[in-house]
Amino acid sequence: MINRIRDIRKQKGMTLADLAEACDPPTTPQTVGRLETGMRNLSLKWMERIAAALDVEADMLVRSERAGHPQIVAKLAKDGAEALSRTRDAILSTDLGGDGALMVLDVDYPHGEYRPGDQLWLRQLDLEDAGRAINRDVLVPKKGGRFAFGRLIDRRGELLGILPPGQGQKQDVIKDAPWIAVAEMLVRTL
């Protein structure tokens, strides 16, 4: 098994010291370095501590040597595509950290900027956290097993104002929604 702690730590912009301090209980940068390089055994207990500090699932820290993993090989900068000094593992959409369940909305018909075949990855929030989603695209359950989708433009107490994508659409007002899911990532095949 290959240990991915270093790749994930660097992708999240953390130093060895940052990660060591983020562990609960805190540990030393030397211990984290030994875990990264395999000089110290990565037990299940350590996997759980490191994963929590990195805000990822524990199984993301290791992968089989035989299983391929998408690689980040370049970045698109101001002057065009630039090679990285070293490739690194991509963090997949299923590896996104954070609280709340991940869900996917498939697009079958064009709506505003969304095209057929798009997948919109959303994270479920409690209704009291809806203020974090103002001016973002959201999915909200309605009565009768239906949903409202669009830009959250207003929140007043138990009322949510959703503006559907596209032109000429009228605001949908939802009352007493149990949760709200905010769009985090668009997946579009070419």
Coordinates of N, CA and C in Angstrom, one line a residue:
M1 N 0.8 -1.2 0.0 CA 0.0 0.0 0.0 C 0.9 1.3 0.0
I2 N 0.5 2.2 -0.8 CA 1.2 3.5 -0.9 C 0.5 4.5 0.0
N3 N 1.3 5.2 0.8 CA 0.9 6.2 1.7 C 0.8 7.6 1.0
R4 N -0.4 8.2 1.1 CA -0.6 9.5 0.4 C -0.6 10.7 1.3
I5 N -0.2 10.6 2.5 CA -0.3 11.7 3.5 C 0.4 12.9 2.9
R6 N 1.6 12.8 2.4 CA 2.4 13.9 2.0 C 1.7 14.7 0.8
D7 N 1.2 13.9 -0.2 CA 0.5 14.5 -1.3 C -0.7 15.3 -0.8
I8 N -1.5 14.7 0.0 CA -2.7 15.4 0.5 C -2.4 16.6 1.3
R9 N -1.4 16.4 2.2 CA -1.0 17.6 3.1 C -0.5 18.8 2.2
K10 N 0.3 18.5 1.2 CA 0.8 19.6 0.4 C -0.3 20.2 -0.4
Q11 N -1.2 19.4 -0.9 CA -2.3 19.9 -1.7 C -3.2 20.8 -0.8
K12 N -3.2 20.6 0.4 CA -4.0 21.4 1.3 C -3.2 22.6 1.9
G13 N -1.9 22.7 1.4 CA -1.1 23.8 1.8 C -0.6 23.7 3.3
M14 N -0.5 22.6 3.8 CA -0.1 22.4 5.2 C 1.4 22.0 5.3
T15 N 2.1 22.4 6.3 CA 3.4 22.0 6.6 C 3.3 20.8 7.5
L16 N 4.5 20.1 7.8 CA 4.5 19.0 8.7 C 4.0 19.5 10.1
A17 N 4.5 20.7 10.5 CA 4.1 21.3 11.8 C 2.6 21.6 11.8
D18 N 2.1 22.1 10.7 CA 0.6 22.4 10.7 C -0.2 21.1 10.9
L19 N 0.2 20.0 10.2 CA -0.5 18.8 10.3 C -0.4 18.2 11.7
A20 N 0.9 18.2 12.3 CA 1.1 17.7 13.6 C 0.2 18.4 14.6
E21 N 0.1 19.7 14.5 CA -0.7 20.5 15.5 C -2.2 20.3 15.3
A22 N -2.6 20.0 14.1 CA -4.0 19.8 13.8 C -4.5 18.4 14.3
C23 N -3.6 17.5 14.6 CA -3.9 16.2 15.1 C -4.5 16.3 16.5
D24 N -5.4 15.4 16.8 CA -6.0 15.4 18.2 C -5.8 14.0 18.8
P25 N -4.9 14.0 19.8 CA -4.1 15.0 20.4 C -3.0 15.4 19.5
P26 N -2.4 16.6 19.6 CA -1.3 17.0 18.8 C -0.1 16.1 18.9
T27 N 0.6 16.0 17.8 CA 1.8 15.2 17.8 C 3.0 16.1 17.3
T28 N 4.1 15.4 17.0 CA 5.3 16.2 16.5 C 5.4 16.1 15.0
P29 N 6.0 17.2 14.4 CA 6.3 17.1 13.0 C 7.2 15.9 12.6
Q30 N 8.1 15.5 13.4 CA 8.9 14.4 13.2 C 8.1 13.1 13.0
T31 N 7.1 12.9 13.9 CA 6.3 11.7 13.8 C 5.5 11.7 12.5
V32 N 4.9 12.9 12.1 CA 4.2 12.9 10.9 C 5.1 12.6 9.7
G33 N 6.3 13.1 9.8 CA 7.3 12.9 8.7 C 7.6 11.4 8.6
R34 N 7.7 10.7 9.7 CA 8.0 9.3 9.7 C 6.8 8.5 9.2
L35 N 5.6 8.9 9.5 CA 4.4 8.3 9.0 C 4.3 8.4 7.5
E36 N 4.7 9.6 7.0 CA 4.6 9.9 5.6 C 5.6 9.0 4.8
T37 N 6.8 8.9 5.3 CA 7.9 8.2 4.6 C 7.8 6.7 4.8
G38 N 7.0 6.2 5.7 CA 6.9 4.8 6.0 C 7.9 4.3 7.0
M39 N 8.6 5.2 7.6 CA 9.6 4.8 8.7 C 8.9 4.4 10.0
R40 N 7.6 4.8 10.1 CA 6.8 4.5 11.2 C 5.5 3.8 10.6
N41 N 5.0 2.8 11.3 CA 3.9 2.0 10.8 C 2.6 2.9 10.9
L42 N 1.9 3.0 9.8 CA 0.6 3.7 9.8 C -0.5 2.8 10.2
S43 N -0.8 2.8 11.5 CA -1.8 2.0 12.1 C -3.2 2.6 11.8
L44 N -4.2 1.9 12.1 CA -5.6 2.4 11.9 C -5.8 3.6 12.8
K45 N -5.3 3.6 14.0 CA -5.4 4.7 14.9 C -4.8 6.0 14.3
W46 N -3.6 5.8 13.8 CA -2.9 7.0 13.2 C -3.6 7.4 11.9
M47 N -4.1 6.5 11.1 CA -4.8 6.9 9.9 C -6.0 7.8 10.3
E48 N -6.8 7.4 11.3 CA -7.9 8.1 11.7 C -7.5 9.5 12.2
R49 N -6.5 9.6 13.0 CA -6.0 10.9 13.5 C -5.5 11.8 12.4
I50 N -4.7 11.3 11.5 CA -4.2 12.1 10.4 C -5.3 12.5 9.4
A51 N -6.2 11.6 9.1 CA -7.3 11.9 8.2 C -8.2 13.0 8.8
A52 N -8.5 12.9 10.1 CA -9.3 13.9 10.7 C -8.6 15.3 10.7
A53 N -7.3 15.3 10.9 CA -6.6 16.6 10.8 C -6.5 17.1 9.4
L54 N -6.5 16.2 8.4 CA -6.5 16.7 7.0 C -7.9 16.9 6.4
D55 N -9.0 16.5 7.2 CA -10.4 16.7 6.8 C -10.7 15.8 5.6
V56 N -10.2 14.6 5.6 CA -10.5 13.6 4.5 C -10.9 12.3 5.2
E57 N -11.4 11.4 4.4 CA -11.7 10.0 4.9 C -10.4 9.3 5.1
A58 N -10.4 8.4 6.1 CA -9.1 7.7 6.4 C -8.6 6.8 5.2
D59 N -9.6 6.2 4.5 CA -9.1 5.3 3.4 C -8.5 6.1 2.3
M60 N -8.6 7.4 2.2 CA -8.0 8.2 1.2 C -6.5 8.2 1.4
L61 N -6.0 8.0 2.6 CA -4.6 8.1 2.9 C -3.7 7.0 2.3
V62 N -4.4 5.9 2.0 CA -3.6 4.8 1.4 C -4.3 4.3 0.1
R63 N -3.5 3.8 -0.8 CA -4.1 3.2 -2.0 C -3.2 2.0 -2.5
S64 N -3.8 1.2 -3.2 CA -3.1 0.0 -3.7 C -2.0 0.4 -4.7
E65 N -0.9 -0.3 -4.7 CA 0.1 0.0 -5.7 C -0.3 -0.3 -7.1
R66 N -1.3 -1.2 -7.3 CA -1.8 -1.6 -8.6 C -2.8 -0.7 -9.1
A67 N -3.6 -0.1 -8.2 CA -4.7 0.8 -8.6 C -4.1 2.2 -9.1
G68 N -4.5 2.5 -10.3 CA -4.1 3.8 -10.8 C -5.0 4.9 -10.2
H69 N -4.4 6.1 -10.1 CA -5.1 7.2 -9.5 C -4.9 8.4 -10.4
P70 N -5.9 9.2 -10.6 CA -5.7 10.4 -11.5 C -4.6 11.3 -11.0
Q71 N -3.8 11.7 -11.9 CA -2.6 12.6 -11.5 C -2.8 14.0 -12.0
I72 N -2.4 15.0 -11.2 CA -2.3 16.3 -11.7 C -1.0 16.5 -12.3
V73 N -0.9 16.8 -13.6 CA 0.3 16.9 -14.3 C 0.7 18.3 -14.7
A74 N -0.3 19.2 -14.8 CA 0.0 20.6 -15.2 C -1.0 21.5 -14.6
K75 N -0.8 22.8 -14.7 CA -1.8 23.8 -14.2 C -1.9 24.8 -15.3
L76 N -3.1 25.4 -15.4 CA -3.4 26.4 -16.4 C -3.2 27.7 -15.7
A77 N -2.2 28.4 -16.1 CA -1.8 29.7 -15.5 C -2.1 30.8 -16.5
K78 N -1.7 32.0 -16.1 CA -2.0 33.2 -16.9 C -1.5 33.1 -18.3
D79 N -0.3 32.5 -18.5 CA 0.4 32.4 -19.8 C 0.1 31.1 -20.5
G80 N -0.8 30.3 -20.0 CA -1.1 29.0 -20.6 C -0.8 27.8 -19.7
A81 N -0.7 26.6 -20.2 CA -0.5 25.4 -19.4 C 1.0 25.3 -19.0
E82 N 1.2 25.1 -17.7 CA 2.5 24.9 -17.2 C 2.7 23.6 -16.5
A83 N 3.8 23.0 -16.8 CA 4.1 21.7 -16.2 C 4.4 21.9 -14.7
L84 N 4.0 20.9 -13.9 CA 4.4 20.9 -12.5 C 5.8 20.4 -12.3
S85 N 6.4 20.8 -11.2 CA 7.8 20.2 -11.0 C 7.7 18.7 -10.7
R86 N 6.5 18.3 -10.1 CA 6.3 16.9 -9.8 C 4.8 16.6 -9.9
T87 N 4.4 15.5 -10.5 CA 3.0 15.2 -10.5 C 2.5 14.8 -9.1
R88 N 1.2 14.9 -8.9 CA 0.7 14.5 -7.6 C -0.7 14.0 -7.8
D89 N -1.2 13.2 -6.8 CA -2.5 12.6 -6.9 C -3.6 13.7 -6.8
A90 N -4.6 13.6 -7.6 CA -5.7 14.5 -7.6 C -6.6 14.0 -6.5
I91 N -7.2 15.0 -5.8 CA -8.3 14.7 -4.8 C -9.6 14.6 -5.6
L92 N -10.2 13.4 -5.5 CA -11.4 13.1 -6.3 C -12.6 13.8 -5.6
S93 N -13.6 14.0 -6.3 CA -14.8 14.6 -5.8 C -15.4 13.8 -4.6
T94 N -15.2 12.5 -4.6 CA -15.7 11.7 -3.5 C -14.8 11.9 -2.3
D95 N -13.6 12.5 -2.4 CA -12.7 12.7 -1.3 C -12.8 14.1 -0.7
L96 N -13.8 14.9 -1.2 CA -13.9 16.2 -0.6 C -14.2 16.1 0.9
G97 N -13.6 16.9 1.7 CA -13.8 16.8 3.1 C -15.0 17.7 3.4
G98 N -15.3 17.9 4.7 CA -16.4 18.8 5.1 C -17.5 18.0 5.7
D99 N -18.4 18.8 6.4 CA -19.5 18.2 7.0 C -20.7 18.1 6.1
G100 N -21.6 17.2 6.3 CA -22.8 17.1 5.4 C -22.6 16.1 4.3
A101 N -23.7 15.5 4.0 CA -23.7 14.4 3.0 C -23.4 15.0 1.6
L102 N -22.7 14.3 0.8 CA -22.5 14.7 -0.6 C -23.6 14.1 -1.5
M103 N -24.1 14.8 -2.4 CA -25.1 14.3 -3.3 C -24.8 14.8 -4.7
V104 N -25.4 14.2 -5.7 CA -25.1 14.5 -7.1 C -26.4 14.8 -7.8
L105 N -26.5 15.9 -8.6 CA -27.6 16.3 -9.4 C -27.2 16.1 -10.8
D106 N -27.8 15.2 -11.6 CA -27.6 15.0 -13.0 C -28.4 16.0 -13.8
V107 N -27.8 16.6 -14.8 CA -28.4 17.5 -15.7 C -28.8 16.8 -17.0
D108 N -30.1 16.7 -17.3 CA -30.6 16.1 -18.5 C -31.0 17.1 -19.5
Y109 N -31.3 18.3 -19.1 CA -31.8 19.3 -20.0 C -31.1 20.6 -19.7
P110 N -30.7 21.4 -20.7 CA -30.0 22.7 -20.4 C -30.8 23.6 -19.5
H111 N -30.1 24.1 -18.5 CA -30.7 25.1 -17.5 C -29.6 26.1 -17.3
G112 N -29.8 27.3 -17.8 CA -28.8 28.4 -17.6 C -27.4 27.9 -18.0
E113 N -26.4 27.9 -17.2 CA -25.1 27.5 -17.5 C -24.8 26.0 -17.5
Y114 N -25.8 25.3 -17.1 CA -25.7 23.8 -17.0 C -26.1 23.1 -18.3
R115 N -25.3 22.1 -18.7 CA -25.6 21.4 -20.0 C -26.0 20.0 -19.7
P116 N -26.7 19.4 -20.7 CA -27.0 17.9 -20.5 C -25.7 17.1 -20.4
G117 N -25.7 16.2 -19.4 CA -24.5 15.4 -19.1 C -23.7 15.9 -18.0
D118 N -24.0 17.2 -17.6 CA -23.2 17.7 -16.4 C -23.7 17.0 -15.1
Q119 N -22.8 16.9 -14.2 CA -23.1 16.5 -12.8 C -22.7 17.6 -11.9
L120 N -23.7 17.9 -11.0 CA -23.4 19.0 -10.0 C -23.3 18.3 -8.7
W121 N -22.1 18.4 -8.0 CA -21.9 17.8 -6.7 C -22.3 18.9 -5.7
L122 N -23.2 18.4 -4.7 CA -23.7 19.3 -3.7 C -23.4 18.8 -2.3
R123 N -23.3 19.7 -1.4 CA -23.1 19.3 0.0 C -24.3 19.7 0.8
Q124 N -24.9 18.8 1.5 CA -26.1 19.1 2.3 C -25.7 19.9 3.6
L125 N -26.5 20.9 3.8 CA -26.4 21.8 5.0 C -27.6 21.7 5.9
D126 N -27.5 22.0 7.1 CA -28.7 22.2 8.0 C -29.2 23.5 7.6
L127 N -30.5 23.7 7.8 CA -31.2 24.9 7.4 C -30.6 26.2 8.1
E128 N -30.2 26.0 9.3 CA -29.6 27.2 10.1 C -28.3 27.7 9.4
D129 N -27.7 26.8 8.6 CA -26.5 27.2 7.9 C -26.8 27.8 6.5
A130 N -28.0 28.0 6.1 CA -28.4 28.4 4.8 C -27.8 29.8 4.4
G131 N -27.5 30.6 5.4 CA -26.9 31.9 5.1 C -25.5 31.8 4.4
R132 N -24.8 30.6 4.6 CA -23.6 30.4 3.9 C -23.8 30.1 2.4
A133 N -25.0 29.9 2.0 CA -25.3 29.5 0.6 C -25.9 30.7 -0.2
I134 N -26.1 31.9 0.4 CA -26.6 33.0 -0.4 C -25.8 33.3 -1.6
N135 N -26.5 33.5 -2.8 CA -25.9 33.7 -4.1 C -25.1 32.5 -4.6
R136 N -25.5 31.3 -4.1 CA -24.9 30.1 -4.7 C -26.1 29.2 -5.2
D137 N -25.8 28.3 -6.1 CA -26.8 27.4 -6.6 C -27.0 26.3 -5.5
V138 N -28.3 26.0 -5.3 CA -28.7 25.1 -4.2 C -29.8 24.2 -4.7
L139 N -29.9 23.1 -4.0 CA -31.0 22.1 -4.2 C -31.8 22.1 -2.9
V140 N -33.1 22.3 -3.0 CA -33.9 22.3 -1.7 C -35.1 21.4 -1.9
P141 N -35.4 20.5 -0.9 CA -36.6 19.6 -1.1 C -37.8 20.4 -0.8
K142 N -38.9 20.0 -1.6 CA -40.2 20.6 -1.5 C -41.2 19.5 -1.0
K143 N -42.3 19.9 -0.7 CA -43.3 18.9 -0.3 C -43.7 18.0 -1.5
G144 N -44.1 16.8 -1.2 CA -44.6 15.9 -2.3 C -43.4 15.2 -3.0
G145 N -42.2 15.2 -2.4 CA -41.1 14.5 -3.0 C -40.5 15.3 -4.2
R146 N -40.7 16.6 -4.3 CA -40.2 17.4 -5.4 C -39.0 18.2 -4.9
F147 N -38.3 18.9 -5.8 CA -37.2 19.7 -5.4 C -37.3 21.1 -6.1
A148 N -36.6 22.0 -5.5 CA -36.4 23.3 -6.2 C -34.9 23.4 -6.4
F149 N -34.5 23.9 -7.6 CA -33.0 24.1 -7.8 C -32.8 25.5 -8.4
G150 N -31.8 26.2 -7.9 CA -31.5 27.5 -8.5 C -30.6 28.3 -7.5
R151 N -30.5 29.6 -7.8 CA -29.7 30.5 -6.9 C -30.5 30.9 -5.7
L152 N -29.9 30.7 -4.5 CA -30.5 31.1 -3.3 C -30.3 32.6 -3.2
I153 N -31.4 33.4 -3.3 CA -31.3 34.8 -3.3 C -31.8 35.5 -2.1
D154 N -32.5 34.7 -1.3 CA -33.1 35.4 -0.1 C -33.4 34.3 1.0
R155 N -33.3 34.7 2.2 CA -33.7 33.8 3.3 C -34.3 34.7 4.4
R156 N -35.5 34.4 4.7 CA -36.2 35.2 5.8 C -36.9 34.1 6.7
G157 N -36.3 33.9 7.8 CA -36.9 32.9 8.8 C -36.9 31.5 8.1
E158 N -38.2 31.0 8.0 CA -38.4 29.7 7.4 C -38.5 29.7 5.9
L159 N -38.5 30.9 5.3 CA -38.7 31.0 3.9 C -37.3 31.2 3.1
L160 N -37.2 30.4 2.0 CA -36.0 30.5 1.2 C -36.5 31.0 -0.2
G161 N -35.8 31.9 -0.8 CA -36.1 32.4 -2.1 C -35.1 31.8 -3.1
I162 N -35.6 31.0 -4.1 CA -34.7 30.3 -5.0 C -35.1 30.9 -6.4
L163 N -34.1 31.3 -7.1 CA -34.2 31.8 -8.5 C -33.7 30.8 -9.4
P164 N -34.6 30.1 -10.2 CA -34.2 29.0 -11.1 C -33.2 29.5 -12.2
P165 N -32.4 28.6 -12.7 CA -31.4 29.1 -13.7 C -32.2 29.4 -15.0
G166 N -31.6 30.2 -15.8 CA -32.2 30.5 -17.1 C -32.9 31.9 -17.0
Q167 N -33.3 32.4 -18.1 CA -34.0 33.7 -18.2 C -35.5 33.6 -18.1
G168 N -36.1 34.6 -17.5 CA -37.5 34.7 -17.4 C -38.2 33.8 -16.4
Q169 N -37.4 33.2 -15.5 CA -38.0 32.3 -14.5 C -38.4 33.1 -13.3
K170 N -39.5 32.7 -12.7 CA -40.0 33.4 -11.5 C -39.4 32.7 -10.2
Q171 N -39.2 33.5 -9.2 CA -38.7 33.1 -7.9 C -39.6 32.0 -7.3
D172 N -39.0 31.0 -6.8 CA -39.7 29.9 -6.1 C -39.4 30.1 -4.6
V173 N -40.5 30.2 -3.8 CA -40.4 30.4 -2.4 C -40.7 29.1 -1.7
I174 N -39.7 28.6 -0.9 CA -39.9 27.3 -0.2 C -40.0 27.6 1.3
K175 N -41.0 27.0 1.9 CA -41.2 27.2 3.4 C -40.9 25.9 4.1
D176 N -40.3 26.0 5.2 CA -40.0 24.9 6.1 C -39.2 23.8 5.4
A177 N -38.2 24.1 4.7 CA -37.3 23.0 4.1 C -36.5 22.4 5.2
P178 N -36.4 21.0 5.1 CA -35.6 20.4 6.2 C -34.1 20.6 6.1
W179 N -33.7 20.8 4.8 CA -32.2 21.0 4.6 C -32.1 21.7 3.3
I180 N -30.8 22.1 3.0 CA -30.4 22.7 1.8 C -29.1 22.2 1.3
A181 N -28.9 21.9 0.0 CA -27.7 21.4 -0.5 C -27.0 22.4 -1.4
V182 N -25.8 22.8 -1.1 CA -25.2 23.9 -1.9 C -24.2 23.2 -2.9
A183 N -24.2 23.8 -4.1 CA -23.3 23.3 -5.2 C -21.8 23.5 -4.8
E184 N -21.0 22.5 -4.9 CA -19.6 22.6 -4.6 C -18.7 22.4 -5.8
M185 N -19.2 21.6 -6.8 CA -18.3 21.2 -7.9 C -19.2 20.8 -9.1
L186 N -18.8 21.3 -10.3 CA -19.4 20.9 -11.5 C -18.5 19.9 -12.2
V187 N -19.0 18.8 -12.6 CA -18.3 17.8 -13.4 C -18.9 17.7 -14.8
R188 N -18.1 18.0 -15.8 CA -18.5 18.1 -17.2 C -17.6 17.3 -18.0
T189 N -18.2 16.4 -18.8 CA -17.4 15.6 -19.7 C -17.2 16.4 -21.0
L190 N -16.1 16.2 -21.7 CA -15.9 16.9 -22.9 C -16.2 16.0 -24.1

